[in-house]
Amino acid sequence: MPEYFETRERALLGSRYDELYRPLTETAARGVTVNGLRCAPEAFAAGAGIALQPSPFCKQAFLAPAEFRPGRHPWHHAGVFYAQEPSAASAAPLLGVEPGMKVCDLCAAPGGKSSQLAAALQGKGLLLANEYVAARAEILRQNLERMGVDNAIVTNETPARLAETLPGYFDRVLVDAPCSGEGMFRKEPAALAQHSEALVRQCAALASGILDAAAELLAPGGVLVFSTCTFSPEEDEAQVAAFLTRHPEFVQQDLSGVGFGRPGEANRAPETPGFSAEFCRRIWPADGGEGHFIARLQKRPDAPQAELPRAGRPAKKGKARENKSRGGAAASAEAWRSFAAEYFPHLAGRTVEIPGELVVLPPDDMPNLGRLHVLWAGLMAGRVQKGRFVPSHALFMAMGAQCTNRENLTLSDPRTLAWLRGEEIDAATAQNGWCAVCVDGFPLGCGKVSGGRIKNHYPKALRMLG
């Protein structure tokens, strides 16, 4: 351990240091969180063919064997589960998300917590998943696509710009703050190598600004969950205490009944009106996870309601251009409706946007995003090329189980791995034309059937080699 870290923690914990920092297992625990958009945890445990144990931190999660390789499992490709450090699955459920809510995950990459929030929404309402680092924002988008999320907006923005654009808009906000990563020392050697007292101070200052933006984004009566994977006072208890001092419109909520972890540490924050370390939750290595800190705060229902800015320019969506030709847009919409009527009848009546040659199904409750940098919003159904609609991988990952033409595979079917390697496979249940390829009912993208064979359209970048 770094000298600064150990000296600090021994001073704070005294004789409890060795107890709390002694992990339950020799190697970092592996965890999987089940995607509630695909199946229930019980069905996953019964059918995945993995030796699993229930996670103490989340009802939708399990502990997996150390030798488990998630990327080799077809259900991972089908978005049935997300590989996630066990204690990391604890924070998102504490937001209490329900279908129909507007939810913001302010520091969302790589997407594990966002996928949990999307599953809680069950396709109703809106999830805005934001990531400041562009490369990580693209990984976030890809993961939400794999998990079949169709009601999300993925942004690559600063929290401050989001707060300026959407003040008071969200019912729930999650801040899984960028931190010094002290809970990742065993799992990620880079976290150990780069750790320093200066990094702790830097991360604490960064998270403070993010929390201020989260406070502005939240509607009166809304709930904010703040979490880190570190142990430092400045980033955890002291951070929450300072937030409550700056924001008297918030009250701290009691997490002592969640059923996992231990209370926060009173000697890690100054005595502050309205703040209770007992109400926080800490997961130590001795509790079975690598480490997590969580606090839950509610904005008072009588807090002033912010006004949304007036309508501005439409949001930028990647490199898509607006379709200037009304005739072109109408023809593209008709090509989509014709395709949807044959393969996805339940989508044929949905409102679509036609930026350029793309066909997009926006979220039902789409806010005005002004000049924000938006990677994607809703579901990219596909594109129209030479008058014909070509469906996207994302469409089949979100809706493949409802496609009228499906090829049904199983885990034991040799065609499943062949498909994930990018090979053509024989058609047994699918008819000529576009088809969804599913494993045990879960989507693995799309193919095109001709002469009893399915041409593979599984994206090359996602294929399982070897």
Short mmCIF file of C-alpha atoms in Angstrom, two decimals:
data_model
loop_
_atom_site.label_atom_id
_atom_site.label_comp_id
_atom_site.label_asym_id
_atom_site.label_seq_id
_atom_site.Cartn_x
_atom_site.Cartn_y
_atom_site.Cartn_z
CA MET A 1 0.00 0.00 0.00
CA PRO A 2 1.16 3.60 -0.59
CA GLU A 3 2.68 5.08 2.55
CA TYR A 4 0.31 8.05 2.59
CA PHE A 5 -2.75 5.79 2.33
CA GLU A 6 -1.70 3.36 5.04
CA THR A 7 -0.59 6.09 7.45
CA ARG A 8 -3.87 7.93 7.01
CA GLU A 9 -6.07 4.85 7.38
CA ARG A 10 -4.23 3.49 10.42
CA ALA A 11 -4.61 6.85 12.11
CA LEU A 12 -8.36 6.89 11.36
CA LEU A 13 -9.13 3.22 12.09
CA GLY A 14 -6.61 2.28 14.75
CA SER A 15 -6.83 -1.44 15.57
CA ARG A 16 -9.62 -1.95 13.02
CA TYR A 17 -7.32 -1.31 10.05
CA ASP A 18 -6.16 -4.89 9.62
CA GLU A 19 -9.69 -6.24 10.09
CA LEU A 20 -11.43 -3.96 7.57
CA TYR A 21 -8.77 -4.11 4.88
CA ARG A 22 -8.43 -7.89 4.95
CA PRO A 23 -10.34 -9.13 1.88
CA LEU A 24 -12.51 -12.23 2.06
CA THR A 25 -10.86 -13.79 -1.00
CA GLU A 26 -7.27 -13.92 -2.25
CA THR A 27 -8.20 -12.52 -5.65
CA ALA A 28 -10.64 -9.76 -6.51
CA ALA A 29 -14.20 -11.04 -6.57
CA ARG A 30 -15.97 -11.30 -9.93
CA GLY A 31 -19.52 -10.11 -10.18
CA VAL A 32 -22.30 -10.15 -12.77
CA THR A 33 -25.38 -7.95 -12.69
CA VAL A 34 -28.43 -9.27 -14.51
CA ASN A 35 -30.07 -6.98 -17.08
CA GLY A 36 -33.69 -6.63 -16.01
CA LEU A 37 -34.64 -5.72 -19.58
CA ARG A 38 -33.76 -9.29 -20.55
CA CYS A 39 -34.73 -11.59 -17.68
CA ALA A 40 -35.16 -12.02 -13.93
CA PRO A 41 -32.18 -12.96 -11.73
CA GLU A 42 -33.74 -16.36 -10.96
CA ALA A 43 -34.02 -17.23 -14.66
CA PHE A 44 -30.46 -16.11 -15.25
CA ALA A 45 -29.08 -18.26 -12.42
CA ALA A 46 -31.06 -21.28 -13.64
CA GLY A 47 -29.99 -21.05 -17.27
CA ALA A 48 -26.56 -19.44 -17.51
CA GLY A 49 -24.59 -22.58 -16.70
CA ILE A 50 -22.34 -20.71 -14.26
CA ALA A 51 -21.65 -21.56 -10.62
CA LEU A 52 -23.12 -18.46 -9.02
CA GLN A 53 -23.71 -17.15 -5.52
CA PRO A 54 -26.17 -14.35 -4.70
CA SER A 55 -24.50 -11.00 -4.18
CA PRO A 56 -24.92 -9.41 -0.74
CA PHE A 57 -24.97 -5.97 -2.35
CA CYS A 58 -27.69 -6.16 -5.02
CA LYS A 59 -30.70 -8.42 -5.61
CA GLN A 60 -30.05 -8.43 -9.36
CA ALA A 61 -26.40 -9.46 -9.01
CA PHE A 62 -24.32 -12.57 -8.38
CA LEU A 63 -20.78 -13.50 -7.44
CA ALA A 64 -19.07 -15.50 -10.18
CA PRO A 65 -16.12 -17.92 -10.04
CA ALA A 66 -12.66 -16.41 -10.40
CA GLU A 67 -12.08 -18.35 -13.63
CA PHE A 68 -15.26 -17.01 -15.27
CA ARG A 69 -14.60 -15.10 -18.50
CA PRO A 70 -17.73 -13.04 -19.26
CA GLY A 71 -16.71 -12.10 -22.78
CA ARG A 72 -16.74 -15.77 -23.78
CA HIS A 73 -20.34 -16.31 -22.73
CA PRO A 74 -23.00 -15.82 -25.44
CA TRP A 75 -25.40 -14.25 -22.95
CA HIS A 76 -22.87 -11.47 -22.38
CA HIS A 77 -22.98 -10.67 -26.10
CA ALA A 78 -26.78 -10.74 -25.86
CA GLY A 79 -26.75 -8.13 -23.09
CA VAL A 80 -28.23 -10.48 -20.51
CA PHE A 81 -25.68 -9.46 -17.88
CA TYR A 82 -22.99 -6.89 -17.18
CA ALA A 83 -19.65 -7.89 -15.65
CA GLN A 84 -19.36 -5.62 -12.61
CA GLU A 85 -17.29 -5.56 -9.43
CA PRO A 86 -19.76 -6.84 -6.80
CA SER A 87 -19.88 -3.79 -4.52
CA ALA A 88 -20.23 -1.47 -7.53
CA ALA A 89 -23.75 -2.84 -8.11
CA SER A 90 -24.90 -1.51 -4.74
CA ALA A 91 -25.42 2.19 -5.50
CA ALA A 92 -27.86 2.36 -8.44
CA PRO A 93 -30.76 0.48 -6.77
CA LEU A 94 -30.68 2.94 -3.87
CA LEU A 95 -31.98 5.68 -6.19
CA GLY A 96 -35.41 4.05 -6.11
CA VAL A 97 -35.97 4.48 -9.86
CA GLU A 98 -39.45 3.61 -11.13
CA PRO A 99 -40.81 3.38 -14.69
CA GLY A 100 -41.68 6.77 -16.13
CA MET A 101 -39.09 8.78 -14.21
CA LYS A 102 -36.49 11.11 -15.67
CA VAL A 103 -33.09 9.86 -14.52
CA CYS A 104 -29.57 11.23 -14.97
CA ASP A 105 -26.36 9.24 -14.53
CA LEU A 106 -23.88 12.09 -14.45
CA CYS A 107 -20.58 10.11 -14.58
CA ALA A 108 -21.86 7.08 -16.43
CA ALA A 109 -19.03 5.27 -18.27
CA PRO A 110 -18.48 2.44 -18.77
CA GLY A 111 -22.20 1.83 -18.21
CA GLY A 112 -22.78 -0.75 -15.49
CA LYS A 113 -24.80 1.56 -13.25
CA SER A 114 -26.55 3.12 -16.25
CA SER A 115 -27.73 -0.30 -17.38
CA GLN A 116 -29.14 -0.91 -13.89
CA LEU A 117 -31.03 2.38 -14.04
CA ALA A 118 -32.33 1.59 -17.53
CA ALA A 119 -33.57 -1.79 -16.32
CA ALA A 120 -35.44 -0.10 -13.46
CA LEU A 121 -37.13 2.23 -15.96
CA GLN A 122 -38.32 -0.76 -18.04
CA GLY A 123 -38.34 1.31 -21.23
CA LYS A 124 -40.61 4.00 -19.76
CA GLY A 125 -39.33 7.46 -18.94
CA LEU A 126 -35.90 8.79 -19.81
CA LEU A 127 -32.29 8.02 -18.93
CA LEU A 128 -29.62 10.60 -19.66
CA ALA A 129 -26.21 8.95 -19.36
CA ASN A 130 -23.32 11.40 -19.47
CA GLU A 131 -19.57 10.94 -19.71
CA TYR A 132 -17.05 13.77 -19.99
CA VAL A 133 -14.22 11.75 -21.60
CA ALA A 134 -15.09 11.22 -25.26
CA ALA A 135 -13.55 7.74 -25.68
CA ARG A 136 -15.29 6.52 -22.53
CA ALA A 137 -18.57 8.06 -23.70
CA GLU A 138 -18.43 5.90 -26.84
CA ILE A 139 -17.85 2.79 -24.71
CA LEU A 140 -20.87 3.82 -22.65
CA ARG A 141 -22.99 4.11 -25.80
CA GLN A 142 -21.87 0.68 -27.00
CA ASN A 143 -22.68 -0.95 -23.68
CA LEU A 144 -26.17 0.55 -23.53
CA GLU A 145 -26.71 -0.67 -27.09
CA ARG A 146 -25.66 -4.19 -26.08
CA MET A 147 -28.03 -4.10 -23.13
CA GLY A 148 -30.94 -3.21 -25.42
CA VAL A 149 -31.67 0.25 -23.99
CA ASP A 150 -33.89 2.34 -26.28
CA ASN A 151 -34.92 5.27 -24.07
CA ALA A 152 -31.50 6.74 -23.28
CA ILE A 153 -29.68 9.89 -24.31
CA VAL A 154 -25.89 9.57 -24.25
CA THR A 155 -24.05 12.87 -23.86
CA ASN A 156 -20.39 13.82 -23.83
CA GLU A 157 -20.55 16.95 -21.73
CA THR A 158 -19.43 18.74 -18.60
CA PRO A 159 -21.88 18.42 -15.70
CA ALA A 160 -22.04 22.22 -15.51
CA ARG A 161 -23.30 22.52 -19.11
CA LEU A 162 -25.90 19.85 -18.47
CA ALA A 163 -27.09 21.72 -15.39
CA GLU A 164 -27.27 24.97 -17.35
CA THR A 165 -29.38 23.31 -20.05
CA LEU A 166 -31.66 21.08 -17.92
CA PRO A 167 -32.02 22.68 -14.47
CA GLY A 168 -34.55 20.96 -12.23
CA TYR A 169 -35.44 18.44 -14.93
CA PHE A 170 -34.66 15.08 -13.30
CA ASP A 171 -36.44 13.00 -10.67
CA ARG A 172 -33.29 11.05 -9.86
CA VAL A 173 -29.57 11.79 -10.28
CA LEU A 174 -26.69 9.38 -9.73
CA VAL A 175 -23.17 10.70 -9.17
CA ASP A 176 -20.69 7.84 -9.17
CA ALA A 177 -17.88 10.32 -8.87
CA PRO A 178 -14.43 10.07 -10.45
CA CYS A 179 -12.22 9.31 -7.46
CA SER A 180 -8.76 8.28 -6.33
CA GLY A 181 -9.78 4.62 -6.67
CA GLU A 182 -8.53 3.31 -3.35
CA GLY A 183 -11.07 0.52 -3.58
CA MET A 184 -9.48 -0.61 -6.84
CA PHE A 185 -5.92 -1.17 -5.56
CA ARG A 186 -6.19 -4.94 -5.81
CA LYS A 187 -8.20 -5.08 -9.01
CA GLU A 188 -6.38 -2.37 -10.98
CA PRO A 189 -2.62 -2.00 -10.41
CA ALA A 190 -2.70 1.39 -12.15
CA ALA A 191 -4.85 2.76 -9.33
CA LEU A 192 -2.17 1.72 -6.85
CA ALA A 193 0.67 3.13 -8.94
CA GLN A 194 -0.85 6.59 -9.46
CA HIS A 195 -2.21 7.12 -5.96
CA SER A 196 -1.07 10.17 -3.98
CA GLU A 197 -2.36 12.73 -1.53
CA ALA A 198 -2.44 15.27 -4.35
CA LEU A 199 -4.68 12.96 -6.41
CA VAL A 200 -7.09 12.64 -3.48
CA ARG A 201 -7.35 16.43 -3.19
CA GLN A 202 -7.79 16.79 -6.95
CA CYS A 203 -10.57 14.20 -7.09
CA ALA A 204 -12.35 15.71 -4.09
CA ALA A 205 -12.41 19.12 -5.77
CA LEU A 206 -13.66 17.63 -9.04
CA ALA A 207 -16.45 15.70 -7.33
CA SER A 208 -17.51 18.80 -5.41
CA GLY A 209 -18.21 20.63 -8.65
CA ILE A 210 -20.06 17.63 -10.09
CA LEU A 211 -22.27 17.45 -7.00
CA ASP A 212 -23.15 21.13 -7.34
CA ALA A 213 -24.25 20.45 -10.93
CA ALA A 214 -26.26 17.43 -9.76
CA ALA A 215 -28.05 19.60 -7.21
CA GLU A 216 -29.10 21.98 -9.98
CA LEU A 217 -30.26 19.15 -12.28
CA LEU A 218 -32.56 17.66 -9.66
CA ALA A 219 -36.22 18.62 -9.34
CA PRO A 220 -37.72 19.48 -5.94
CA GLY A 221 -38.44 16.26 -4.05
CA GLY A 222 -35.96 14.37 -6.21
CA VAL A 223 -33.26 12.01 -4.93
CA LEU A 224 -29.50 12.13 -5.41
CA VAL A 225 -27.24 9.16 -4.74
CA PHE A 226 -23.52 9.87 -4.41
CA SER A 227 -21.00 7.03 -4.53
CA THR A 228 -17.27 6.45 -4.85
CA CYS A 229 -14.94 3.46 -4.92
CA THR A 230 -12.49 5.07 -2.52
CA PHE A 231 -12.02 5.45 1.25
CA SER A 232 -10.54 8.93 1.72
CA PRO A 233 -12.38 11.33 4.07
CA GLU A 234 -12.13 14.24 1.64
CA GLU A 235 -13.91 12.24 -1.08
CA ASP A 236 -16.52 10.53 1.10
CA GLU A 237 -17.99 11.67 4.43
CA ALA A 238 -16.37 15.10 4.35
CA GLN A 239 -17.59 15.57 0.78
CA VAL A 240 -21.20 14.91 1.77
CA ALA A 241 -20.95 17.13 4.83
CA ALA A 242 -19.57 20.00 2.74
CA PHE A 243 -22.32 19.51 0.15
CA LEU A 244 -25.04 19.79 2.80
CA THR A 245 -23.44 23.01 4.06
CA ARG A 246 -23.50 24.49 0.54
CA HIS A 247 -26.98 23.16 -0.22
CA PRO A 248 -29.40 23.57 2.70
CA GLU A 249 -32.20 22.64 0.29
CA PHE A 250 -31.07 19.00 0.66
CA VAL A 251 -31.58 16.53 3.50
CA GLN A 252 -29.59 13.36 4.05
CA GLN A 253 -31.51 10.07 4.03
CA ASP A 254 -30.77 7.10 6.27
CA LEU A 255 -29.15 4.08 4.56
CA SER A 256 -28.68 2.03 7.71
CA GLY A 257 -31.42 -0.42 6.70
CA VAL A 258 -30.08 -1.42 3.27
CA GLY A 259 -28.75 -4.75 4.52
CA PHE A 260 -25.11 -4.55 3.45
CA GLY A 261 -21.90 -2.79 4.43
CA ARG A 262 -21.30 -0.68 7.52
CA PRO A 263 -22.03 2.89 8.64
CA GLY A 264 -19.80 5.75 7.62
CA GLU A 265 -17.02 6.92 9.91
CA ALA A 266 -17.75 9.97 12.08
CA ASN A 267 -14.07 10.93 12.37
CA ARG A 268 -13.81 11.41 8.60
CA ALA A 269 -15.90 14.59 8.53
CA PRO A 270 -16.27 17.68 10.68
CA GLU A 271 -19.39 17.91 12.79
CA THR A 272 -21.94 19.43 10.41
CA PRO A 273 -25.61 20.29 10.94
CA GLY A 274 -27.79 17.87 8.98
CA PHE A 275 -25.00 15.38 8.32
CA SER A 276 -24.77 11.93 9.90
CA ALA A 277 -21.95 9.52 9.15
CA GLU A 278 -24.24 6.76 10.45
CA PHE A 279 -26.62 7.44 7.56
CA CYS A 280 -23.89 6.74 4.96
CA ARG A 281 -22.84 3.29 3.86
CA ARG A 282 -19.33 1.90 3.49
CA ILE A 283 -18.32 -1.41 1.93
CA TRP A 284 -14.86 -2.53 3.04
CA PRO A 285 -12.74 -5.34 1.58
CA ALA A 286 -13.70 -7.34 4.70
CA ASP A 287 -17.35 -7.14 3.56
CA GLY A 288 -16.70 -9.00 0.32
CA GLY A 289 -16.33 -6.14 -2.13
CA GLU A 290 -13.32 -4.14 -3.19
CA GLY A 291 -14.72 -0.97 -1.63
CA HIS A 292 -17.57 1.50 -2.01
CA PHE A 293 -19.02 4.53 -0.26
CA ILE A 294 -22.66 5.65 -0.70
CA ALA A 295 -24.80 8.51 0.54
CA ARG A 296 -28.38 9.38 -0.41
CA LEU A 297 -29.76 12.92 -0.36
CA GLN A 298 -33.18 14.36 -1.14
CA LYS A 299 -33.97 17.80 -2.44
CA ARG A 300 -36.67 19.32 -0.27
CA PRO A 301 -40.09 19.27 -1.99
CA ASP A 302 -40.47 23.01 -1.24
CA ALA A 303 -37.13 23.92 -2.86
CA PRO A 304 -37.50 26.55 -5.62
CA GLN A 305 -38.20 25.06 -9.04
CA ALA A 306 -35.69 26.10 -11.69
CA GLU A 307 -36.96 27.26 -15.07
CA LEU A 308 -35.80 25.44 -18.17
CA PRO A 309 -34.13 27.65 -20.80
CA ARG A 310 -36.11 28.64 -23.83
CA ALA A 311 -35.91 26.44 -26.89
CA GLY A 312 -32.59 26.74 -28.67
CA ARG A 313 -30.90 25.09 -31.58
CA PRO A 314 -31.46 21.33 -31.93
CA ALA A 315 -28.88 19.07 -30.33
CA LYS A 316 -25.93 17.90 -32.38
CA LYS A 317 -26.15 14.17 -33.05
CA GLY A 318 -22.78 12.87 -34.09
CA LYS A 319 -22.11 13.54 -37.77
CA ALA A 320 -25.71 13.21 -38.89
CA ARG A 321 -26.94 16.00 -41.16
CA GLU A 322 -30.46 17.30 -41.26
CA ASN A 323 -32.41 16.03 -44.23
CA LYS A 324 -33.18 19.27 -46.06
CA SER A 325 -35.51 17.56 -48.53
CA ARG A 326 -39.01 17.01 -47.24
CA GLY A 327 -39.57 14.57 -50.08
CA GLY A 328 -36.44 12.67 -49.13
CA ALA A 329 -37.50 12.50 -45.50
CA ALA A 330 -40.97 11.28 -46.47
CA ALA A 331 -39.51 8.58 -48.69
CA SER A 332 -37.15 7.47 -45.92
CA ALA A 333 -40.01 7.37 -43.42
CA GLU A 334 -42.06 5.27 -45.81
CA ALA A 335 -39.17 2.84 -46.33
CA TRP A 336 -38.90 2.46 -42.55
CA ARG A 337 -42.65 1.96 -42.09
CA SER A 338 -42.71 -0.70 -44.76
CA PHE A 339 -39.84 -2.56 -43.07
CA ALA A 340 -41.36 -2.15 -39.60
CA ALA A 341 -44.77 -3.39 -40.72
CA GLU A 342 -43.16 -6.65 -41.85
CA TYR A 343 -40.65 -7.24 -39.06
CA PHE A 344 -41.59 -5.04 -36.09
CA PRO A 345 -45.33 -4.23 -36.36
CA HIS A 346 -45.43 -2.72 -32.88
CA LEU A 347 -42.96 -0.02 -34.01
CA ALA A 348 -44.64 0.93 -37.28
CA GLY A 349 -46.63 3.76 -35.68
CA ARG A 350 -43.76 5.23 -33.66
CA THR A 351 -42.60 8.78 -34.31
CA VAL A 352 -39.29 8.86 -36.19
CA GLU A 353 -36.65 11.45 -36.93
CA ILE A 354 -34.84 11.44 -40.27
CA PRO A 355 -31.43 13.14 -39.94
CA GLY A 356 -29.77 12.58 -43.30
CA GLU A 357 -30.12 8.95 -44.33
CA LEU A 358 -30.61 7.77 -40.74
CA VAL A 359 -33.89 6.73 -39.15
CA VAL A 360 -34.07 7.36 -35.41
CA LEU A 361 -36.75 6.48 -32.85
CA PRO A 362 -36.38 9.24 -30.24
CA PRO A 363 -37.34 8.76 -26.59
CA ASP A 364 -41.01 9.49 -25.90
CA ASP A 365 -40.10 12.33 -23.52
CA MET A 366 -37.31 14.08 -25.40
CA PRO A 367 -36.11 17.31 -23.74
CA ASN A 368 -34.69 20.28 -25.59
CA LEU A 369 -30.94 19.64 -25.42
CA GLY A 370 -29.86 22.95 -26.88
CA ARG A 371 -26.19 22.93 -27.88
CA LEU A 372 -25.19 19.90 -25.85
CA HIS A 373 -22.96 17.33 -27.50
CA VAL A 374 -25.19 14.28 -27.91
CA LEU A 375 -23.71 10.99 -29.08
CA TRP A 376 -27.11 9.43 -29.47
CA ALA A 377 -30.71 9.78 -28.37
CA GLY A 378 -33.23 6.96 -28.41
CA LEU A 379 -32.78 4.11 -30.86
CA MET A 380 -31.05 4.27 -34.23
CA ALA A 381 -33.32 2.01 -36.25
CA GLY A 382 -31.13 2.01 -39.35
CA ARG A 383 -30.54 3.96 -42.54
CA VAL A 384 -32.14 4.30 -45.95
CA GLN A 385 -29.83 3.54 -48.86
CA LYS A 386 -31.02 3.85 -52.46
CA GLY A 387 -34.60 3.82 -51.29
CA ARG A 388 -34.27 0.68 -49.18
CA PHE A 389 -34.20 0.49 -45.42
CA VAL A 390 -31.15 -1.23 -43.89
CA PRO A 391 -31.69 -2.07 -40.19
CA SER A 392 -29.09 -1.40 -37.51
CA HIS A 393 -27.52 -3.78 -35.02
CA ALA A 394 -28.95 -1.55 -32.27
CA LEU A 395 -32.52 -2.12 -33.48
CA PHE A 396 -32.17 -5.88 -33.17
CA MET A 397 -30.38 -5.69 -29.82
CA ALA A 398 -33.27 -3.65 -28.42
CA MET A 399 -36.20 -5.32 -30.20
CA GLY A 400 -34.89 -8.61 -31.63
CA ALA A 401 -36.98 -10.79 -29.33
CA GLN A 402 -40.10 -9.15 -30.84
CA CYS A 403 -39.06 -9.56 -34.47
CA THR A 404 -41.54 -11.55 -36.55
CA ASN A 405 -38.70 -13.51 -38.18
CA ARG A 406 -36.24 -15.14 -35.77
CA GLU A 407 -33.57 -17.80 -35.76
CA ASN A 408 -33.68 -19.48 -32.37
CA LEU A 409 -30.37 -20.76 -31.00
CA THR A 410 -29.39 -22.18 -27.60
CA LEU A 411 -26.21 -22.17 -25.53
CA SER A 412 -25.51 -25.76 -26.55
CA ASP A 413 -26.12 -25.17 -30.26
CA PRO A 414 -22.76 -25.11 -32.11
CA ARG A 415 -24.19 -22.46 -34.42
CA THR A 416 -24.20 -19.98 -31.52
CA LEU A 417 -20.42 -19.69 -31.26
CA ALA A 418 -20.12 -19.85 -35.04
CA TRP A 419 -22.46 -16.86 -35.25
CA LEU A 420 -20.43 -14.89 -32.71
CA ARG A 421 -17.29 -15.62 -34.74
CA GLY A 422 -18.95 -13.95 -37.73
CA GLU A 423 -19.73 -17.09 -39.73
CA GLU A 424 -22.79 -17.82 -41.82
CA ILE A 425 -25.07 -20.40 -40.25
CA ASP A 426 -27.90 -22.64 -41.41
CA ALA A 427 -31.44 -21.36 -40.94
CA ALA A 428 -33.80 -23.70 -39.09
CA THR A 429 -36.62 -21.40 -37.95
CA ALA A 430 -36.08 -18.14 -39.87
CA GLN A 431 -37.57 -17.50 -43.29
CA ASN A 432 -36.05 -15.53 -46.19
CA GLY A 433 -35.34 -11.87 -45.48
CA TRP A 434 -34.04 -10.06 -42.44
CA CYS A 435 -34.12 -12.02 -39.20
CA ALA A 436 -33.22 -11.64 -35.56
CA VAL A 437 -30.73 -14.21 -34.31
CA CYS A 438 -31.45 -15.10 -30.69
CA VAL A 439 -29.84 -17.36 -28.11
CA ASP A 440 -32.37 -18.73 -25.62
CA GLY A 441 -34.65 -15.89 -26.67
CA PHE A 442 -32.04 -13.15 -26.16
CA PRO A 443 -30.94 -11.11 -29.21
CA LEU A 444 -27.56 -11.50 -30.88
CA GLY A 445 -28.12 -9.01 -33.67
CA CYS A 446 -29.42 -9.65 -37.14
CA GLY A 447 -28.76 -11.58 -40.33
CA LYS A 448 -30.31 -11.99 -43.74
CA VAL A 449 -31.69 -15.33 -44.86
CA SER A 450 -31.45 -16.66 -48.39
CA GLY A 451 -31.54 -20.24 -49.57
CA GLY A 452 -31.56 -21.69 -46.06
CA ARG A 453 -28.44 -19.79 -44.96
CA ILE A 454 -28.14 -16.72 -42.73
CA LYS A 455 -25.63 -14.10 -43.84
CA ASN A 456 -23.94 -12.77 -40.71
CA HIS A 457 -24.40 -9.06 -39.91
CA TYR A 458 -22.93 -9.24 -36.41
CA PRO A 459 -20.54 -6.25 -36.21
CA LYS A 460 -16.93 -7.23 -36.86
CA ALA A 461 -15.66 -5.24 -33.89
CA LEU A 462 -17.84 -7.29 -31.53
CA ARG A 463 -17.06 -10.76 -32.83
CA MET A 464 -15.62 -13.39 -30.55
CA LEU A 465 -12.38 -14.51 -32.15
CA GLY A 466 -10.78 -17.91 -31.59
#
